[in-house]
Short mmCIF file of C-alpha atoms in Angstrom, two decimals:
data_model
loop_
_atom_site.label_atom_id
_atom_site.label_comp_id
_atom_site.label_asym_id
_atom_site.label_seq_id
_atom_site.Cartn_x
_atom_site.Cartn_y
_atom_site.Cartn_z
CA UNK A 1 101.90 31.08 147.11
CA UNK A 2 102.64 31.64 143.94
CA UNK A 3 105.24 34.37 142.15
CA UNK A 4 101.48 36.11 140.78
CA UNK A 5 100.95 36.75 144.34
CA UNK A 6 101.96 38.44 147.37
CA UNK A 7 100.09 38.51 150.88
CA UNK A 8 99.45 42.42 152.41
CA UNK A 9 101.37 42.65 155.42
CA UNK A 10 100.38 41.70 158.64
CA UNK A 11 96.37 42.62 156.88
CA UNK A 12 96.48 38.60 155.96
CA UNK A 13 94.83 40.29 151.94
CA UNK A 14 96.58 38.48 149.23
CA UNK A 15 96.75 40.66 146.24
CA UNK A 16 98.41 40.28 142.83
CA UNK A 17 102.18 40.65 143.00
CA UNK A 18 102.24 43.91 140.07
CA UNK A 19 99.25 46.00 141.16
CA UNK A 20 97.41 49.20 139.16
CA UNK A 21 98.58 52.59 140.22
CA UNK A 22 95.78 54.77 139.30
CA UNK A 23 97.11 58.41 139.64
CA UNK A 24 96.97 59.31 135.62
CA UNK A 25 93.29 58.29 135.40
CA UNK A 26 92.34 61.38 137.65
CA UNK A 27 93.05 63.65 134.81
CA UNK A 28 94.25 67.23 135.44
CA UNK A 29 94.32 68.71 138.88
CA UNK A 30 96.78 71.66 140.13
CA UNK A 31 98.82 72.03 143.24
CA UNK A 32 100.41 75.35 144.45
CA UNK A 33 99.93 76.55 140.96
CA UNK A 34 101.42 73.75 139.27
CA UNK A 35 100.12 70.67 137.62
CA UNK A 36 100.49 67.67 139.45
CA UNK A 37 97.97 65.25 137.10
CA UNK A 38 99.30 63.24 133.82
CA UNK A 39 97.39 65.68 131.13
CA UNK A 40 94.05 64.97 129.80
CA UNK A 41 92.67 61.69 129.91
CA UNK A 42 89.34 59.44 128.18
CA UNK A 43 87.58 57.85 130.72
CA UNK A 44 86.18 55.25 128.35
CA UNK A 45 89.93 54.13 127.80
CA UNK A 46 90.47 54.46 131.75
CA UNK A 47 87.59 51.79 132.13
CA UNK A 48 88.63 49.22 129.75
CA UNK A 49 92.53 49.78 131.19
CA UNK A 50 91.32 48.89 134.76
CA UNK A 51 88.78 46.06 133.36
CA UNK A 52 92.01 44.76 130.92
CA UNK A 53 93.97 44.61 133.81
CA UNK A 54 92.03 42.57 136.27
CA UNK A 55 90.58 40.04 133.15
CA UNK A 56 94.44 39.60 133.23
CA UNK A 57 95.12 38.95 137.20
CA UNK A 58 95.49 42.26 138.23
CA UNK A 59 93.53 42.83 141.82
CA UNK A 60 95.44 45.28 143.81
CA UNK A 61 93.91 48.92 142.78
CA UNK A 62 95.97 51.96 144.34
CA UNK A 63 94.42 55.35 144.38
CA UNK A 64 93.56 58.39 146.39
CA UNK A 65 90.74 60.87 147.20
CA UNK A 66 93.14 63.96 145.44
CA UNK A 67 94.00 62.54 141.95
CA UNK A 68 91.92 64.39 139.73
CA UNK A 69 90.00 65.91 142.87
CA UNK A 70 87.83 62.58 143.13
CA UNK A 71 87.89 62.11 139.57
CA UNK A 72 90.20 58.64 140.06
CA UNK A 73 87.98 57.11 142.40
CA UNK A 74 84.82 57.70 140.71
CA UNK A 75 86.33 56.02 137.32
CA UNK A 76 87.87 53.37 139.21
CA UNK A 77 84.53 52.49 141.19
CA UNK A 78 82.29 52.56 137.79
CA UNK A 79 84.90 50.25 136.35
CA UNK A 80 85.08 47.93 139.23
CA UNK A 81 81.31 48.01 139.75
CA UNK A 82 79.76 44.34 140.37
CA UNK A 83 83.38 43.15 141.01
CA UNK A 84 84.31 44.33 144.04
CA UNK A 85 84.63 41.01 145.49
CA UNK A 86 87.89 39.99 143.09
CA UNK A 87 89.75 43.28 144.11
CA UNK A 88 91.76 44.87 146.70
CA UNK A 89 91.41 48.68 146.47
CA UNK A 90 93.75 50.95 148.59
CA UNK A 91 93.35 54.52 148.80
CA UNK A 92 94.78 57.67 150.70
CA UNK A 93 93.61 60.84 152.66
CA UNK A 94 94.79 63.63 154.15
CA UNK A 95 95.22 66.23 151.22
CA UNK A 96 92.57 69.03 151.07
CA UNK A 97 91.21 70.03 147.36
CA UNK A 98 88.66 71.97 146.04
CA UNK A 99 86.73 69.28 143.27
CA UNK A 100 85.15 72.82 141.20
CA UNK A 101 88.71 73.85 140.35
CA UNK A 102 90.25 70.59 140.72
CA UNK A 103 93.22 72.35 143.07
CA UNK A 104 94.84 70.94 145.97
CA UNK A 105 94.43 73.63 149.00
CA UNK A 106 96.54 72.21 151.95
CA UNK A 107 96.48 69.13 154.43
CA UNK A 108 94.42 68.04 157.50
CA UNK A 109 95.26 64.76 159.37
CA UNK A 110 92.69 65.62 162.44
CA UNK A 111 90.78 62.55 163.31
CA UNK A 112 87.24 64.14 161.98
CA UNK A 113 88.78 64.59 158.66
CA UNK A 114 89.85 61.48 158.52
CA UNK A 115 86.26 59.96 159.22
CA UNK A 116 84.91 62.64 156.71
CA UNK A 117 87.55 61.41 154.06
CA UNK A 118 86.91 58.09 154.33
CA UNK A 119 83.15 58.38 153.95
CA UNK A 120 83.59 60.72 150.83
CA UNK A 121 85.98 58.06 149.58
CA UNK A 122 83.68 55.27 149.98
CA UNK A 123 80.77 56.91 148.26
CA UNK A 124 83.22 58.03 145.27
CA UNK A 125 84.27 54.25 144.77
CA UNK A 126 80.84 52.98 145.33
CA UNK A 127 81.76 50.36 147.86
CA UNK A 128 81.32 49.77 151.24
CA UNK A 129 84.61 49.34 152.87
CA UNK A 130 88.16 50.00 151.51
CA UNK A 131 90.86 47.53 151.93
CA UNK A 132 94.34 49.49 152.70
CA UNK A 133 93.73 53.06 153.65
CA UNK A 134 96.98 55.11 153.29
CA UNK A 135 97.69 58.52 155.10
CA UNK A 136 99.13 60.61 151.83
CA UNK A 137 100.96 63.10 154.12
CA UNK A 138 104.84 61.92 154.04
CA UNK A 139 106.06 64.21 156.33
CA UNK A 140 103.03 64.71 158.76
CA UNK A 141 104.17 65.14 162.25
CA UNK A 142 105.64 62.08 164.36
CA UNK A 143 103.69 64.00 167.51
CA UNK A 144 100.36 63.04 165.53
CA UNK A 145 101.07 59.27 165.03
CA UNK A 146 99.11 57.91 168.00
CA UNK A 147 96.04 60.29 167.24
CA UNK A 148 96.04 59.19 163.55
CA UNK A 149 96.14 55.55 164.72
CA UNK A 150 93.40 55.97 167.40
CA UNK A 151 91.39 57.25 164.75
CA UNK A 152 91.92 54.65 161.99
CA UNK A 153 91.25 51.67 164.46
CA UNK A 154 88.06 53.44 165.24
CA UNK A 155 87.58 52.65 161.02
CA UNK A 156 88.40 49.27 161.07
CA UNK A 157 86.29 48.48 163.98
CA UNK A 158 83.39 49.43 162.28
CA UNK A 159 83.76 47.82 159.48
CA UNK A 160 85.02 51.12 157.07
CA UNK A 161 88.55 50.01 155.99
CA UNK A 162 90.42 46.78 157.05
CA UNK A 163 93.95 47.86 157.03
CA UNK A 164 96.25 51.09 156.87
CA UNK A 165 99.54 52.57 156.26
CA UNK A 166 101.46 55.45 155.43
CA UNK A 167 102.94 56.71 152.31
CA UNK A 168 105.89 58.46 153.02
CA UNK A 169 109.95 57.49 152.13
CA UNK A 170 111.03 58.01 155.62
CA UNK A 171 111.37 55.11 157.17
CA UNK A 172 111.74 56.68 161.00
CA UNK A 173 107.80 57.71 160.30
CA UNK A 174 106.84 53.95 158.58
CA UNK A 175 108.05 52.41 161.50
CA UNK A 176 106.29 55.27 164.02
CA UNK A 177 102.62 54.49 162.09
CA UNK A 178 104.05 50.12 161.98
CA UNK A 179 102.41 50.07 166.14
CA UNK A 180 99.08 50.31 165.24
CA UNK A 181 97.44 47.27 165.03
CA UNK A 182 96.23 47.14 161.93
CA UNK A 183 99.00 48.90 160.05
CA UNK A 184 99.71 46.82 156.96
CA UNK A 185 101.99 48.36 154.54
CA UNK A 186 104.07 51.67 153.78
CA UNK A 187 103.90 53.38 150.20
CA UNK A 188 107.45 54.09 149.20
CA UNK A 189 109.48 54.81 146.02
CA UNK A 190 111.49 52.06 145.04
CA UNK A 191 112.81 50.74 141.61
CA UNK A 192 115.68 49.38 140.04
CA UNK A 193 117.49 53.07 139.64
CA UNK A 194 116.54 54.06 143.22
CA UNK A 195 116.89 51.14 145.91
CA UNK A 196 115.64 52.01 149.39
CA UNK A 197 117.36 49.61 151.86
CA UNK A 198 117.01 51.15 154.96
CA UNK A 199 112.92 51.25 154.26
CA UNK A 200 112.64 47.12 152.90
CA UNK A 201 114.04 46.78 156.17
CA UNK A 202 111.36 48.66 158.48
CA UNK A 203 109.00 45.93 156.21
CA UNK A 204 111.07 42.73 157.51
CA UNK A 205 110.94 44.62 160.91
CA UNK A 206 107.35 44.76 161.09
CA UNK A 207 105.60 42.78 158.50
CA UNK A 208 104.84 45.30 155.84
CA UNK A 209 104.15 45.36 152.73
CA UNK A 210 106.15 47.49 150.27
CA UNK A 211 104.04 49.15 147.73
CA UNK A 212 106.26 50.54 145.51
CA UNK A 213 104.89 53.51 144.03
CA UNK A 214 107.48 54.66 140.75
CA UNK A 215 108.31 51.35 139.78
CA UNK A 216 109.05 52.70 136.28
CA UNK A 217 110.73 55.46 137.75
CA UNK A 218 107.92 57.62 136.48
CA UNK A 219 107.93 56.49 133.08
CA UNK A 220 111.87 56.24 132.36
CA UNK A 221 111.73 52.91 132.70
CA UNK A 222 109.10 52.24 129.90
CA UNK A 223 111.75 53.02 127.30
CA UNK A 224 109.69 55.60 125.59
CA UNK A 225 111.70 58.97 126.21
CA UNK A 226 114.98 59.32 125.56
CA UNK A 227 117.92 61.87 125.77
CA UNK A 228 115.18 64.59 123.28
CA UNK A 229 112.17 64.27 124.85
CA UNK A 230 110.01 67.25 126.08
CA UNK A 231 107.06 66.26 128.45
CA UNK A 232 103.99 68.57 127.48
CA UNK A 233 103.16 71.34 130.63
CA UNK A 234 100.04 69.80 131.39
CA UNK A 235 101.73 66.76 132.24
CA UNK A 236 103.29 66.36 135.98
CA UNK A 237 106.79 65.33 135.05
CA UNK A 238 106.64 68.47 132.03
CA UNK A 239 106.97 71.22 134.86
CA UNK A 240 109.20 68.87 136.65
CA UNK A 241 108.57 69.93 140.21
CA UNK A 242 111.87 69.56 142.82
CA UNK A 243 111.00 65.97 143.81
CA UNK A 244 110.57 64.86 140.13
CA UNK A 245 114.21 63.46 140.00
CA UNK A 246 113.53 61.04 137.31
CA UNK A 247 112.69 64.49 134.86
CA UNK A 248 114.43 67.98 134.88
CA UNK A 249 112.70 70.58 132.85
CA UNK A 250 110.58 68.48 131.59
CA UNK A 251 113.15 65.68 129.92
CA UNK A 252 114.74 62.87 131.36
CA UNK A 253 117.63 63.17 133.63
CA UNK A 254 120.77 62.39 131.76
CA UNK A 255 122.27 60.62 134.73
CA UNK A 256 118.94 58.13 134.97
CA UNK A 257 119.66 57.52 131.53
CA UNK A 258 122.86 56.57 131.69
CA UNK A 259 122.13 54.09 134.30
CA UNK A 260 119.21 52.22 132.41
CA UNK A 261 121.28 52.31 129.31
CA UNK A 262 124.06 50.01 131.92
CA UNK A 263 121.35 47.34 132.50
CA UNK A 264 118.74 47.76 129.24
CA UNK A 265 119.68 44.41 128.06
CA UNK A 266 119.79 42.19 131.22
CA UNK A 267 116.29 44.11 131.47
CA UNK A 268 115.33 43.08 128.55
CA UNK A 269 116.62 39.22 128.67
CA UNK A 270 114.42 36.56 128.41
CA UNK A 271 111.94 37.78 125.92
CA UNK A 272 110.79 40.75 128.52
CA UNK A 273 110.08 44.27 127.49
CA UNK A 274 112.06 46.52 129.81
CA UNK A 275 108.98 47.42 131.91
CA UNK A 276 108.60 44.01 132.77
CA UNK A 277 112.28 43.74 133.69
CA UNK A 278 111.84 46.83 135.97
CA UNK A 279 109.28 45.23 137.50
CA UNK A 280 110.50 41.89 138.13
CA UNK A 281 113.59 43.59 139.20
CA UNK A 282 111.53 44.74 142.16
CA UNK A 283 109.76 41.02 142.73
CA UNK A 284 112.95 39.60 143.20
CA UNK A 285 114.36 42.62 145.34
CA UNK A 286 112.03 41.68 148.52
CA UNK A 287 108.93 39.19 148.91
CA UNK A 288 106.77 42.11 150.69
CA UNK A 289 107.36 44.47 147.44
CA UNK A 290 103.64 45.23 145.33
CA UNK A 291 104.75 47.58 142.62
CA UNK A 292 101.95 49.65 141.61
CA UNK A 293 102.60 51.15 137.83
CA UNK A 294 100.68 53.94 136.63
CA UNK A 295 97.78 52.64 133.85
CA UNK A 296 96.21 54.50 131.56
CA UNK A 297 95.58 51.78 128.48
CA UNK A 298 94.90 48.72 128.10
CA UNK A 299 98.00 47.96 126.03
CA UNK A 300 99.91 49.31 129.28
CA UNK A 301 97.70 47.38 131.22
CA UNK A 302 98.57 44.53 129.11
CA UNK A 303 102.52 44.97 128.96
CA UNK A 304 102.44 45.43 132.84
CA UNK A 305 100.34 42.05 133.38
CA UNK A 306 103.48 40.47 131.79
CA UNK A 307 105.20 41.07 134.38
CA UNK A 308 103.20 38.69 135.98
CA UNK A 309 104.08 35.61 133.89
CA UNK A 310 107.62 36.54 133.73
CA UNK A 311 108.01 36.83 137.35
CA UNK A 312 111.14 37.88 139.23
CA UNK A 313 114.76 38.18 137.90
CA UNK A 314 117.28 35.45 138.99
CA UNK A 315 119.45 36.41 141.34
CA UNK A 316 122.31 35.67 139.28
CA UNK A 317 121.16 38.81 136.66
CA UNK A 318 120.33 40.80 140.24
CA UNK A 319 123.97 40.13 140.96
CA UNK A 320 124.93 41.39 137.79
CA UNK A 321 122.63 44.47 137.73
CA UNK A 322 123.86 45.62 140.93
CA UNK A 323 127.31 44.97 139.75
CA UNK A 324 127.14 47.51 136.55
CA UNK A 325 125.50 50.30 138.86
CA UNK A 326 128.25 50.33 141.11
CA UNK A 327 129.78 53.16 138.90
CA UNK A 328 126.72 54.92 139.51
CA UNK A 329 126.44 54.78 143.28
CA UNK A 330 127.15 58.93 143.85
CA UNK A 331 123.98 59.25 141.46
CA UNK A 332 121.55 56.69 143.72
CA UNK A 333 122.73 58.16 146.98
CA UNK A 334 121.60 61.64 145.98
#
């Protein structure tokens, strides 16, 4: 296997090593009030950024029912149309929303919703089975594990998604949902200004894959916005909810900036942009990591791909990124 590629877990899939995080592409959608989309989006550029991005090796395609109320799904299932056999698509469930006013309106992890999600899932993609279906509730209750799983084997006997996982960043729950059977992977955040030990190792444990959603750290690590930018309202990171850590009030955290400005140019060494050096940051962190940055162009699409021939950082510039954060370790801990 090469650096391009990564094998799924104990699922046996072998995706591409930098996957396609497809949250943006949803457009706008609200939660408790608040935005929780990217802004406004051109689904003619959303096509040609998921079409760009497999041409280019991309095949691992994360989304879920509640970006954009459906809205991802259906744009990444008319841009994937006729190729679903080069892809691995991974979705989630478990959020309620109303699709006429695009708002999120609570959570429901009972085995018939699960079924219903799944079915209204499939039909928005237009396929007929999804590859890694991902429970979106982080903290849903540990007492509900073994109902959950009972009713997601029940799916991949008949055929309706091959694999599952959770996305949560506790790793007590990952390793609660890794006894199911089929359980292939946990969605976590992980990047190069927030390392997550303690989960990596619930993925050695039980042969899972790491999908590591916030590889850029929510944009930060793209380079773009700097100690003076203001993220429009409309946009998620803008009204800067509590869990945004990356953004406060809508402009980077000063601390996160300080520690990318430590390691910008080992980042940027070897003729990579510093996305790409984020990225292959996390390649070299763990074999089971599949980063999955957020797309919306097919420049990004392009820049991301990169990653790809670049592949992981040497160990001896890990070392020495791990080295200059030291000073920073109060920050990462928080």
């Amino acid at each position: 296997m090469t650096d391009s590629f990564r094998i799924l877990g104990r699922s046996g899939l072998r995706v591409s090593a930098i996957g396609f995080g497809a949250w943006a592409i949803g457009g706008p959608f609200m939660a408790r009030g608040k935005p929780a989309g990217w802004g406004q989006v051109d689904d003619e550029e959303s096509v040609a950024a998921v079409r760009r991005a497999l041409d280019l090796g991309v095949t691992f395609f994360d989304t879920a029912d509640v970006y954009g109320t459906g809205h991802s799904e259906r744009v990444l299932g008319r841009a994937l149309s006729g190729r679903w056999d080069e892809v691995v698509i991974a979705t989630k469930f478990g959020l309620t929303f109303d699709a006429a006013t695009r708002t999120l309106t609570g959570e429901d992890t009972s085995p018939g919703y699960i079924r219903r999600a799944c079915r209204a899932s499939l039909e928005r993609l237009g396929t007929d089975h999804i590859d890694l279906y991902q429970l979106h509730v982080g903290d849903a209750p540990p007492e509900r594990v073994d109902e959950m799983i009972a009713a997601l084997e029940e799916l991949v006997e008949e055929g309706l998604i091959r694999a599952y996982g959770w996305s949560t960043n506790d790793p007590e729950r990952a390793a609660a949902f890794a006894k199911g059977p089929h359980c292939a992977a946990v969605q976590h955040d992980l990047n190069v200004l927030h390392d997550t030990p303690a989960m990596l190792a619930v993925c050695d444990t039980h042969e899972l894959a790491s999908v590591n959603r916030g590889p850029l750290a929510m944009g930060l690590l793209t380079g773009k916005y700097g100690r003076d930018s203001r993220l429009p309202m409309d946009d998620v990171r803008g009204d800067s909810p509590q869990w945004m850590t990356f953004f406060k009030d809508g402009r980077p955290a000063p601390e996160f900036l300080a520690m990318l400005e430590a390691i910008r140019d080992i980042l940027t060494s070897d003729g990579r942009t510093l996305a790409q050096g984020a990225l292959g940051w996390l390649l070299a962190r763990s074999g089971r990591t599949v980063p999955i940055p957020g797309i919306r162009t097919a420049d990004q699409a392009e820049q991301n791909a990169g990653a790809l021939r670049h592949g992981p950082l040497a160990q001896a510039q890990m070392e020495q990124i791990h080295e200059l954060l030291q000073p920073h370790a109060v920050v990462k801990s928080q």
